[in-house]
N, C-alpha and C. Protein backbone atom coordinates (compact mmCIF):
# COMPACT_ATOMS: atom_id res chain seq x y z
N UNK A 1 -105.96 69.00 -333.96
CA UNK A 1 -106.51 67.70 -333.67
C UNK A 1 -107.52 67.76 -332.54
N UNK A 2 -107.45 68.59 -331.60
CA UNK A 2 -107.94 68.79 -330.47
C UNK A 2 -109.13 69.22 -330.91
N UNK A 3 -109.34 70.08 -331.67
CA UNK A 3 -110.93 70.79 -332.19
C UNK A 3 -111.29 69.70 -332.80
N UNK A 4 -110.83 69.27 -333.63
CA UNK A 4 -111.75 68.18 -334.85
C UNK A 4 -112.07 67.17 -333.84
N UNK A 5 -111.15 66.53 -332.79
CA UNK A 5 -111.73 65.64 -331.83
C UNK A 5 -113.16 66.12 -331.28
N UNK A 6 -113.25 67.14 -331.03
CA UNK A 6 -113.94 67.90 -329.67
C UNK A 6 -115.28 68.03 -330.76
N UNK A 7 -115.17 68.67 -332.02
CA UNK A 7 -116.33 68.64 -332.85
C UNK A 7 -116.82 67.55 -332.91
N UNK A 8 -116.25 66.52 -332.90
CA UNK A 8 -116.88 65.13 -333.66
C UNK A 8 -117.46 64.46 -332.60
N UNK A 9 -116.74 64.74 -331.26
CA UNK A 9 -117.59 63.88 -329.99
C UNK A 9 -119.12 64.87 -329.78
N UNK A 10 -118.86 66.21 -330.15
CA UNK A 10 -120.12 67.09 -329.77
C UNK A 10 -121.28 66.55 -330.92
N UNK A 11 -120.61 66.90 -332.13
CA UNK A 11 -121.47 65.98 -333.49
C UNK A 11 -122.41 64.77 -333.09
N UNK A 12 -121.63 63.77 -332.43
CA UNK A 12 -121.96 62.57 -332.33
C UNK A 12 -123.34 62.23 -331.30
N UNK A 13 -122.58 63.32 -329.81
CA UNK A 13 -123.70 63.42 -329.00
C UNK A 13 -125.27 64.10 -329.41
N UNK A 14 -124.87 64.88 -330.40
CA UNK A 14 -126.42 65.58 -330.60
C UNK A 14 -127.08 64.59 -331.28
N UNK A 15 -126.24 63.68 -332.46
CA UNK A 15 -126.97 62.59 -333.02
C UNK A 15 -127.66 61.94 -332.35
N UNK A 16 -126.98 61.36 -331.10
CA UNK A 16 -127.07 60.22 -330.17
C UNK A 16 -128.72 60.73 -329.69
N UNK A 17 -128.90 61.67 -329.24
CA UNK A 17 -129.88 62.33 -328.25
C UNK A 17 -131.31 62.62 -329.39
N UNK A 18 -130.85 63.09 -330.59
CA UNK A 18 -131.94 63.43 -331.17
C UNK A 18 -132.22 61.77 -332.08
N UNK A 19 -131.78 60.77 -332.14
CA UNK A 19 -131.74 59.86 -332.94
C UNK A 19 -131.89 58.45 -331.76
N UNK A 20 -131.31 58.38 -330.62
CA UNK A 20 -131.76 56.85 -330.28
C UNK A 20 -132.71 57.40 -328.66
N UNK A 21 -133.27 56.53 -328.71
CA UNK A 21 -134.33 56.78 -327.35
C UNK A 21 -133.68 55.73 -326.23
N UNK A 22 -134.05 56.58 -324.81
CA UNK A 22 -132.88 56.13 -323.74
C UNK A 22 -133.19 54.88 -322.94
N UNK A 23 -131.96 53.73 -323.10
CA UNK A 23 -131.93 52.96 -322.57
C UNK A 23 -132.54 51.75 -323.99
N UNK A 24 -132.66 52.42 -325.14
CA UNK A 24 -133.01 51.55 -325.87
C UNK A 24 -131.53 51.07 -327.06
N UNK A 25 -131.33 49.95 -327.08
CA UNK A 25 -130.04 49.42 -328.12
C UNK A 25 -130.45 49.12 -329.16
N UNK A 26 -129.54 50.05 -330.18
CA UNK A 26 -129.44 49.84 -331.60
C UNK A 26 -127.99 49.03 -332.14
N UNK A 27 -128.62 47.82 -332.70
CA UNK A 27 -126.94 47.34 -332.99
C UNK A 27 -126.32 48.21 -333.92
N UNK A 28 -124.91 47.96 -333.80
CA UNK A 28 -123.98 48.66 -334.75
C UNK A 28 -123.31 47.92 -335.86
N UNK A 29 -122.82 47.02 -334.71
CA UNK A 29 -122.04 46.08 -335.39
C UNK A 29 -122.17 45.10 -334.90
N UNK A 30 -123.57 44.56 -334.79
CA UNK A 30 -123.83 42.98 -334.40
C UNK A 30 -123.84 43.20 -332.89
N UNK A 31 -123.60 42.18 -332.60
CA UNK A 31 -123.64 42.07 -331.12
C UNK A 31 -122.36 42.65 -330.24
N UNK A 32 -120.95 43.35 -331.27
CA UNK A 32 -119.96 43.77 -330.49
C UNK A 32 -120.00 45.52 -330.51
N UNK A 33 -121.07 46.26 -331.31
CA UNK A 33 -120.83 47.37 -330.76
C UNK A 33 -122.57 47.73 -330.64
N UNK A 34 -122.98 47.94 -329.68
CA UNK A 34 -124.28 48.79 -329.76
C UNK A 34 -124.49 50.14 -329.48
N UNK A 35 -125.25 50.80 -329.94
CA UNK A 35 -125.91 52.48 -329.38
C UNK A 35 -127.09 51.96 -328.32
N UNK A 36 -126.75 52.65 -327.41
CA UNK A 36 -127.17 52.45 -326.53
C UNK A 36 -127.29 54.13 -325.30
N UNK A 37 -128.14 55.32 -325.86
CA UNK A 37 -128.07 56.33 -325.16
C UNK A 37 -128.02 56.21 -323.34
N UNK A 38 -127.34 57.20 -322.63
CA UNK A 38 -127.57 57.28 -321.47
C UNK A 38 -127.09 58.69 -320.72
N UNK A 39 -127.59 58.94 -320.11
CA UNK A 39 -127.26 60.27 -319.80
C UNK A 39 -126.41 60.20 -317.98
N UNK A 40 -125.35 60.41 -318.17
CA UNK A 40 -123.95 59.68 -316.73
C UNK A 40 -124.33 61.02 -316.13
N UNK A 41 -124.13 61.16 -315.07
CA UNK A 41 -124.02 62.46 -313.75
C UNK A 41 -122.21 62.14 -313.09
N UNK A 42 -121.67 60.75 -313.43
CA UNK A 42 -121.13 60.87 -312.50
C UNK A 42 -119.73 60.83 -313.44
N UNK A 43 -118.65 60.02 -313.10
CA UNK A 43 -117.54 59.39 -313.60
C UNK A 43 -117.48 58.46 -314.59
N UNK A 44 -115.95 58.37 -314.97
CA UNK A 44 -116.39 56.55 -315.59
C UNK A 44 -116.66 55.53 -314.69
N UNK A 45 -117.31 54.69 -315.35
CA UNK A 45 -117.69 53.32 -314.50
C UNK A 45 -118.92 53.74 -313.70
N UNK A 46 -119.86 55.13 -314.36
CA UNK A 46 -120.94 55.52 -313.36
C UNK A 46 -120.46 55.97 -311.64
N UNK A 47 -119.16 55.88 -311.51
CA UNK A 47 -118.83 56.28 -310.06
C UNK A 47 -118.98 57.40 -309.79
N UNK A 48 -119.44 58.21 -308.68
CA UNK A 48 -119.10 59.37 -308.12
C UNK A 48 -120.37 60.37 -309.03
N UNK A 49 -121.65 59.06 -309.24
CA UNK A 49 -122.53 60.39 -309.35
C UNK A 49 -123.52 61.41 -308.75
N UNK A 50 -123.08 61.15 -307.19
CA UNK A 50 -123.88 62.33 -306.52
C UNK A 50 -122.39 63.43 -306.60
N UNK A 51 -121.21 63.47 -307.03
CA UNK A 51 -120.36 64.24 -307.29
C UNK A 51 -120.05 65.07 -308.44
N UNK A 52 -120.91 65.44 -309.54
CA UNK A 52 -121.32 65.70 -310.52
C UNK A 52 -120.70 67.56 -310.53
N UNK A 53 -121.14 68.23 -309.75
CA UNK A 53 -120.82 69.72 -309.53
C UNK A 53 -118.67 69.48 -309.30
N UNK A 54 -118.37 68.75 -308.40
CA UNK A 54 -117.16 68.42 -307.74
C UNK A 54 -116.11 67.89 -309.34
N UNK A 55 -117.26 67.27 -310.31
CA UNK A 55 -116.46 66.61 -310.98
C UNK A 55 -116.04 67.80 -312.59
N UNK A 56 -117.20 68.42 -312.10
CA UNK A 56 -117.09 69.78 -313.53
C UNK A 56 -115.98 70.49 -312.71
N UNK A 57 -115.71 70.53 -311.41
CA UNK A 57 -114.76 72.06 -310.91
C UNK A 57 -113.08 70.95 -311.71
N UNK A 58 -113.23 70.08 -311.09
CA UNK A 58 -111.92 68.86 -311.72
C UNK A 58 -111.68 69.14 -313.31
N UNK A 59 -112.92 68.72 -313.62
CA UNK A 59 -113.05 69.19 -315.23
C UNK A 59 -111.94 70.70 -315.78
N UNK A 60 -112.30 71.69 -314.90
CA UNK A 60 -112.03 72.47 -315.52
C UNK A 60 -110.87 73.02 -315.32
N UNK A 61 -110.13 72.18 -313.94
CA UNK A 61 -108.85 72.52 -313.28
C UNK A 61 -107.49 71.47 -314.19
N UNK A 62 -108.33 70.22 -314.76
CA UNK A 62 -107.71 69.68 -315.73
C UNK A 62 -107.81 69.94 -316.96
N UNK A 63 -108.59 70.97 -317.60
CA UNK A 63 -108.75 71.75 -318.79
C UNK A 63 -107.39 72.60 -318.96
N UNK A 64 -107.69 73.78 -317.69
CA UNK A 64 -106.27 74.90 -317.51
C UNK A 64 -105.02 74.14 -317.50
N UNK A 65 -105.19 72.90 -316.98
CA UNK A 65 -103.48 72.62 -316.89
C UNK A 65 -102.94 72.08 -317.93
N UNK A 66 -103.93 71.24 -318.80
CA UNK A 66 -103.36 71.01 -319.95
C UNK A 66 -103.50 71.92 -320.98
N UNK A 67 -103.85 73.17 -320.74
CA UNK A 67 -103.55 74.53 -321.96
C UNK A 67 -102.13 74.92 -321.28
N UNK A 68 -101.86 74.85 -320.17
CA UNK A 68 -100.55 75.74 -319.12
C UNK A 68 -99.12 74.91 -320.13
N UNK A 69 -99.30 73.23 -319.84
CA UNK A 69 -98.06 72.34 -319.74
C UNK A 69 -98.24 72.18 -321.68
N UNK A 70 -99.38 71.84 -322.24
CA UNK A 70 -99.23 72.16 -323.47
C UNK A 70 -98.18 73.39 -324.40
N UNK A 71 -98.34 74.76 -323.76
CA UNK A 71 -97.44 75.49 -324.57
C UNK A 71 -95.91 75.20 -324.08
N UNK A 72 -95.49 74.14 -323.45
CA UNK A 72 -94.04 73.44 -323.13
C UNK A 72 -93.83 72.75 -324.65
N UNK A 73 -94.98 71.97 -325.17
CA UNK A 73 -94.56 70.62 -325.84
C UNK A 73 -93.82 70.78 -327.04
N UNK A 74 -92.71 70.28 -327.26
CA UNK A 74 -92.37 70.01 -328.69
C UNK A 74 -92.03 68.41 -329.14
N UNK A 75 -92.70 67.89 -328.78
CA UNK A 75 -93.07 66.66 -329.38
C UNK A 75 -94.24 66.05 -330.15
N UNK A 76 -94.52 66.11 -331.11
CA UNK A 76 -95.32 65.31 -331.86
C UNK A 76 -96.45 64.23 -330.91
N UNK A 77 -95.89 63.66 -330.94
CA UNK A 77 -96.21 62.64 -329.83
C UNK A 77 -97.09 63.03 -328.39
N UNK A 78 -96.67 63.69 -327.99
CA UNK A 78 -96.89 64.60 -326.44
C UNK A 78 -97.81 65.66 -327.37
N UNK A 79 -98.20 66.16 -328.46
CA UNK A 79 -98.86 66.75 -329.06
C UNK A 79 -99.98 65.82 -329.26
N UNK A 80 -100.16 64.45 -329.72
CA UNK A 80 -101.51 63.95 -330.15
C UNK A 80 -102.02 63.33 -328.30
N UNK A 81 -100.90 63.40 -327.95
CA UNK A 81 -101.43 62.62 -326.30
C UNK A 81 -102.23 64.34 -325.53
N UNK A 82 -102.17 65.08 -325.76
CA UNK A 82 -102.52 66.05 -324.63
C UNK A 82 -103.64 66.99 -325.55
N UNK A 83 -103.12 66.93 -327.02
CA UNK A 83 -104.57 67.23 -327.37
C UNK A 83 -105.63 66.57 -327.57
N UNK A 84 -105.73 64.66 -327.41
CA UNK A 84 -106.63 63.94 -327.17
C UNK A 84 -107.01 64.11 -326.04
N UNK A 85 -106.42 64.41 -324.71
CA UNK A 85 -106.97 64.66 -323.91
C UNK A 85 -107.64 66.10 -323.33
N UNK A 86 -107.23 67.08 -323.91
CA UNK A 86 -107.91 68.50 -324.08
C UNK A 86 -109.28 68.06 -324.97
N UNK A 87 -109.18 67.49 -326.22
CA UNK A 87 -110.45 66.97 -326.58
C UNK A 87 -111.51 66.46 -325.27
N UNK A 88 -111.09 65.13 -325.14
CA UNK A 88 -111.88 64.53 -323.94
C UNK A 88 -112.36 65.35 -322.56
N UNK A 89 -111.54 65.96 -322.19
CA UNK A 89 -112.13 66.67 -321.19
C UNK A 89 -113.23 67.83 -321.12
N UNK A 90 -112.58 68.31 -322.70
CA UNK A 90 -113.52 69.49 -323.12
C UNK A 90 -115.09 68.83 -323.61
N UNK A 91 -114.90 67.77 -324.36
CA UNK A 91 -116.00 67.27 -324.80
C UNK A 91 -117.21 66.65 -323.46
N UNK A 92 -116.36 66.49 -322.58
CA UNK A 92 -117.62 66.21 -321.25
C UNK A 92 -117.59 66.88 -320.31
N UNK A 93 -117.12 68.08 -320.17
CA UNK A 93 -117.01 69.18 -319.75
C UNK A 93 -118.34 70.06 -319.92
N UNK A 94 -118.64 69.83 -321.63
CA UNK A 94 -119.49 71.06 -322.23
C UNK A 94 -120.37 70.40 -321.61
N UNK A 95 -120.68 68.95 -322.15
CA UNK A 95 -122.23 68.55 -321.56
C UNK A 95 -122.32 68.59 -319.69
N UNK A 96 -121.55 68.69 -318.37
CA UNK A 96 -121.84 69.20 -317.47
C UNK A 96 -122.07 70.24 -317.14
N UNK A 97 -121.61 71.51 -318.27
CA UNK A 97 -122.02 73.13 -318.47
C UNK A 97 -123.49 73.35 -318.87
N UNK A 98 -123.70 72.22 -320.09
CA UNK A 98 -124.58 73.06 -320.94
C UNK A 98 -125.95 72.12 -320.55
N UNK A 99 -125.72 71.12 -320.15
CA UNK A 99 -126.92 70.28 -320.30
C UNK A 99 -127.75 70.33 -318.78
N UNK A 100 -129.31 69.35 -319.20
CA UNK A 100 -129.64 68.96 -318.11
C UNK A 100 -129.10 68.72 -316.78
N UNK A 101 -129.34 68.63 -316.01
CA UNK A 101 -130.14 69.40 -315.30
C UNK A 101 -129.65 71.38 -315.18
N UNK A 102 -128.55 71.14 -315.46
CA UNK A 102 -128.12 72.45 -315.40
C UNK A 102 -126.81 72.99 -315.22
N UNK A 103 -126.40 74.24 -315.26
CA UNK A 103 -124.88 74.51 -315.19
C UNK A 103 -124.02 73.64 -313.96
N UNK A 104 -122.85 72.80 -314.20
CA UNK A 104 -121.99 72.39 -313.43
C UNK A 104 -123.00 71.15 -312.74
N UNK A 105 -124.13 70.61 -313.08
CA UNK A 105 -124.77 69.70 -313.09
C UNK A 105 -125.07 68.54 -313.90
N UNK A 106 -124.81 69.26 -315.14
CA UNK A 106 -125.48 68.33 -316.45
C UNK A 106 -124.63 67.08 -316.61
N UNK A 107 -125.89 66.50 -316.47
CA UNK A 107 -124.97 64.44 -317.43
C UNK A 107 -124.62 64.30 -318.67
N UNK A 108 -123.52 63.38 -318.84
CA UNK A 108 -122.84 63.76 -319.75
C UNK A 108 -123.38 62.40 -320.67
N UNK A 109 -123.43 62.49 -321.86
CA UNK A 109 -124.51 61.64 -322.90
C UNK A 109 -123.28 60.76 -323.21
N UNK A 110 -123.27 59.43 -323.02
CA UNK A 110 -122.88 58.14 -323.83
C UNK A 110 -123.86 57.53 -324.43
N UNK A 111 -123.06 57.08 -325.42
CA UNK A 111 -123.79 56.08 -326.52
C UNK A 111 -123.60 54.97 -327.28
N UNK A 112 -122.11 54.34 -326.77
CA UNK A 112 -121.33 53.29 -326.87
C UNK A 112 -121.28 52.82 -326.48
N UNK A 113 -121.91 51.18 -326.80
CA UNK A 113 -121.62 50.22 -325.95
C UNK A 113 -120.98 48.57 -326.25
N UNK A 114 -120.05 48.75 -325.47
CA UNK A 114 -119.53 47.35 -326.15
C UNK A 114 -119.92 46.24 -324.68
N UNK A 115 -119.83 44.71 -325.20
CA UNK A 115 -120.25 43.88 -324.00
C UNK A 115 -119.77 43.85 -323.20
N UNK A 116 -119.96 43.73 -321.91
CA UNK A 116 -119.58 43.27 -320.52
C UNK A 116 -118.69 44.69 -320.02
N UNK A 117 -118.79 46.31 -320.65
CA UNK A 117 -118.35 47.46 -320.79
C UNK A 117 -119.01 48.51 -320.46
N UNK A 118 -119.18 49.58 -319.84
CA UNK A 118 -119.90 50.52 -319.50
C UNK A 118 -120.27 51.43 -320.90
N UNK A 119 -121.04 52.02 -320.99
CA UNK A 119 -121.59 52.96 -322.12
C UNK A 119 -120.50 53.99 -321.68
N UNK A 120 -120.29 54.56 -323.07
CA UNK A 120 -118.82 55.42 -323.41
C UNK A 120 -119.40 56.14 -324.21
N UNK A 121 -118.59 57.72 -324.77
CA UNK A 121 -118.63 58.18 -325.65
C UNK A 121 -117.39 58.73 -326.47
N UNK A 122 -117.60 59.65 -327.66
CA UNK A 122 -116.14 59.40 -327.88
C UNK A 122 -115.03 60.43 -327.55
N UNK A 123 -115.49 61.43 -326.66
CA UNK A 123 -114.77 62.25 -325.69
C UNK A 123 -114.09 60.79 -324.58
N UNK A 124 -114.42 60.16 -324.02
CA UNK A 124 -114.18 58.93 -323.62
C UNK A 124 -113.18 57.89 -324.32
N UNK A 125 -113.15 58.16 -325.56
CA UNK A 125 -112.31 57.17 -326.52
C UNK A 125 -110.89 58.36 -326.49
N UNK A 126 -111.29 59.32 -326.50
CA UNK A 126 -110.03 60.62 -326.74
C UNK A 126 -109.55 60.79 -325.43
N UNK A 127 -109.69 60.31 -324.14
CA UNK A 127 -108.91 60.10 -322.49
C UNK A 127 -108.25 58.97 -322.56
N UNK A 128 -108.65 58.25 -322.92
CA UNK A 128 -108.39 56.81 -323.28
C UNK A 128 -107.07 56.81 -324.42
N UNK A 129 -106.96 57.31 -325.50
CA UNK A 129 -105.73 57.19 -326.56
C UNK A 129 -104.82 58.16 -325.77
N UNK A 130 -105.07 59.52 -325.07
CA UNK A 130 -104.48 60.33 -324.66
C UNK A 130 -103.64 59.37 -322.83
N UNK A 131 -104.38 58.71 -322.15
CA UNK A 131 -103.37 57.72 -321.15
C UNK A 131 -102.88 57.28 -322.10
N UNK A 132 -102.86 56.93 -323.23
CA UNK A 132 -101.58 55.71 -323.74
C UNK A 132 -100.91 56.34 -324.00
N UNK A 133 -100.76 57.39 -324.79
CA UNK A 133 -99.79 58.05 -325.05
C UNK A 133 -98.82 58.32 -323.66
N UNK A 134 -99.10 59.11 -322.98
CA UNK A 134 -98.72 59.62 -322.18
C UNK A 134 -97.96 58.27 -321.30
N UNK A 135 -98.72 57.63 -320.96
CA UNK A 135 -98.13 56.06 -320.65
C UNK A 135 -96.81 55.76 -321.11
N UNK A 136 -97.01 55.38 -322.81
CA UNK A 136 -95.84 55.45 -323.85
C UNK A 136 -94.52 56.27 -323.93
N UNK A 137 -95.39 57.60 -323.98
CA UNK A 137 -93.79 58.25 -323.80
C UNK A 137 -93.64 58.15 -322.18
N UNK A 138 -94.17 58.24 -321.06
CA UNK A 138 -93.28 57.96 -319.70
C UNK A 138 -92.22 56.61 -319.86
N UNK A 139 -92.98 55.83 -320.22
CA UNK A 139 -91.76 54.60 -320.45
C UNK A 139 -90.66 54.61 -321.25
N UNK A 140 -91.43 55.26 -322.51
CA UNK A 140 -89.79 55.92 -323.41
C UNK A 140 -88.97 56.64 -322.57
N UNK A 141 -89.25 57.42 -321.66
CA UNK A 141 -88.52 58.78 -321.08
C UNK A 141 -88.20 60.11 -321.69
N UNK A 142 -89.84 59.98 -322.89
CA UNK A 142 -89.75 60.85 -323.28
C UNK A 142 -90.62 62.53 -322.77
N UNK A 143 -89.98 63.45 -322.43
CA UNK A 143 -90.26 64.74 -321.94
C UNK A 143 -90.93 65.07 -322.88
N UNK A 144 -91.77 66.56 -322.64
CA UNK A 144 -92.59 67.36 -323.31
C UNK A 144 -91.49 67.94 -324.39
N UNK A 145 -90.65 68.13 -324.09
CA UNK A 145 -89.44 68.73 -325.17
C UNK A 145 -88.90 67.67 -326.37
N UNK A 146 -89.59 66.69 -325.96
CA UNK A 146 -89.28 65.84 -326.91
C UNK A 146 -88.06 64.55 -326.73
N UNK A 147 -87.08 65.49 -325.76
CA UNK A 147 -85.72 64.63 -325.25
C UNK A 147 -85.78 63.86 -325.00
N UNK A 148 -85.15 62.65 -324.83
CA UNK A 148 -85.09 61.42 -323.72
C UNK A 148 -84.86 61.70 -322.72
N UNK A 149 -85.72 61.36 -321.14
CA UNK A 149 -84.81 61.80 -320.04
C UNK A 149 -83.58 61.40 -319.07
N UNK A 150 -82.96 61.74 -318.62
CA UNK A 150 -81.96 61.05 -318.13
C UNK A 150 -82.88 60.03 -316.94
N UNK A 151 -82.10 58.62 -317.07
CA UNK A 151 -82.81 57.66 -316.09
C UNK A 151 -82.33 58.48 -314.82
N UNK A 152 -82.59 57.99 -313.70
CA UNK A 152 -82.61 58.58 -312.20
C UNK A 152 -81.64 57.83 -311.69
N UNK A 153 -80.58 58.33 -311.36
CA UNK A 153 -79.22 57.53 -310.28
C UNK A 153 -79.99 56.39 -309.51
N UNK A 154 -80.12 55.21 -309.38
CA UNK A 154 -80.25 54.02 -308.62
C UNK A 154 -79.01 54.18 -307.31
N UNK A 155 -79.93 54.33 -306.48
CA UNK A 155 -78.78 53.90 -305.23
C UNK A 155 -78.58 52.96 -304.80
């Protein structure tokens, strides 16, 4: 799941770049989804983009850990949550490697835009399903093993 994610956000971005011109909106779906290219340096929400080098070393320290805690999982579940997020990270990862301006520099290409919403892409949509999950099973109490966990003694 993790590759086919990671292909399809890379797919999408080369479309995005060779197909819409920047800062210009193409509707999608009317007025609730537009293309809308942009090339981010920083975070979501555009934050932290003179931190761009700081945010690829993060990138890649949250890459290793979810290959490390991944070979734990036997849950299904904890399987689509951590390989959506191995997708996502990897998918805006590559474009701070590979792209403009340059290694551990490059902005990372969105092209989604919904109203009153920051431009997204769909490495962005795959961080996003991957917190819920993860969300989901913490509230279940469900572990990487799949178990329920024991609640915590209340004192």
């Amino acid at each position: 799941m993790a590759c086919a994610a990671y292909a399809l956000d890379q797919a999408t971005k080369v479309w995005a770049v060779a197909n819409l011109a920047p800062g210009e909106s193409k509707p999608l779906l009317g007025d609730l989804l537009q293309l809308t290219l942009t090339r981010n340096p920083g975070a979501a929400f555009s934050t932290a983009t003179g931190a761009t080098q700081v945010l690829s070393v993060v990138a890649i320290v949250a890459f290793v850990t979810v290959i490390v805690v991944s070979r734990r999982i036997a849950s299904p579940l904890w399987a689509v949550g951590l390989g959506s997020l191995l997708a996502g990270i990897s998918g805006n990862l590559t474009d701070r490697l590979l792209r403009a301006p340059g290694p551990f520099r490059g902005h990372v290409i969105d092209f989604l835009q919904l109203p009153h919403w920051p431009i997204f892409n769909v490495a962005d949509i795959c961080i996003d399903i991957a917190a819920g999950v993860i969300i989901l099973q913490a509230i279940r109490g469900i572990g990487l093993d799949g178990e329920r966990q024991p609640a915590e003694a209340e004192a």
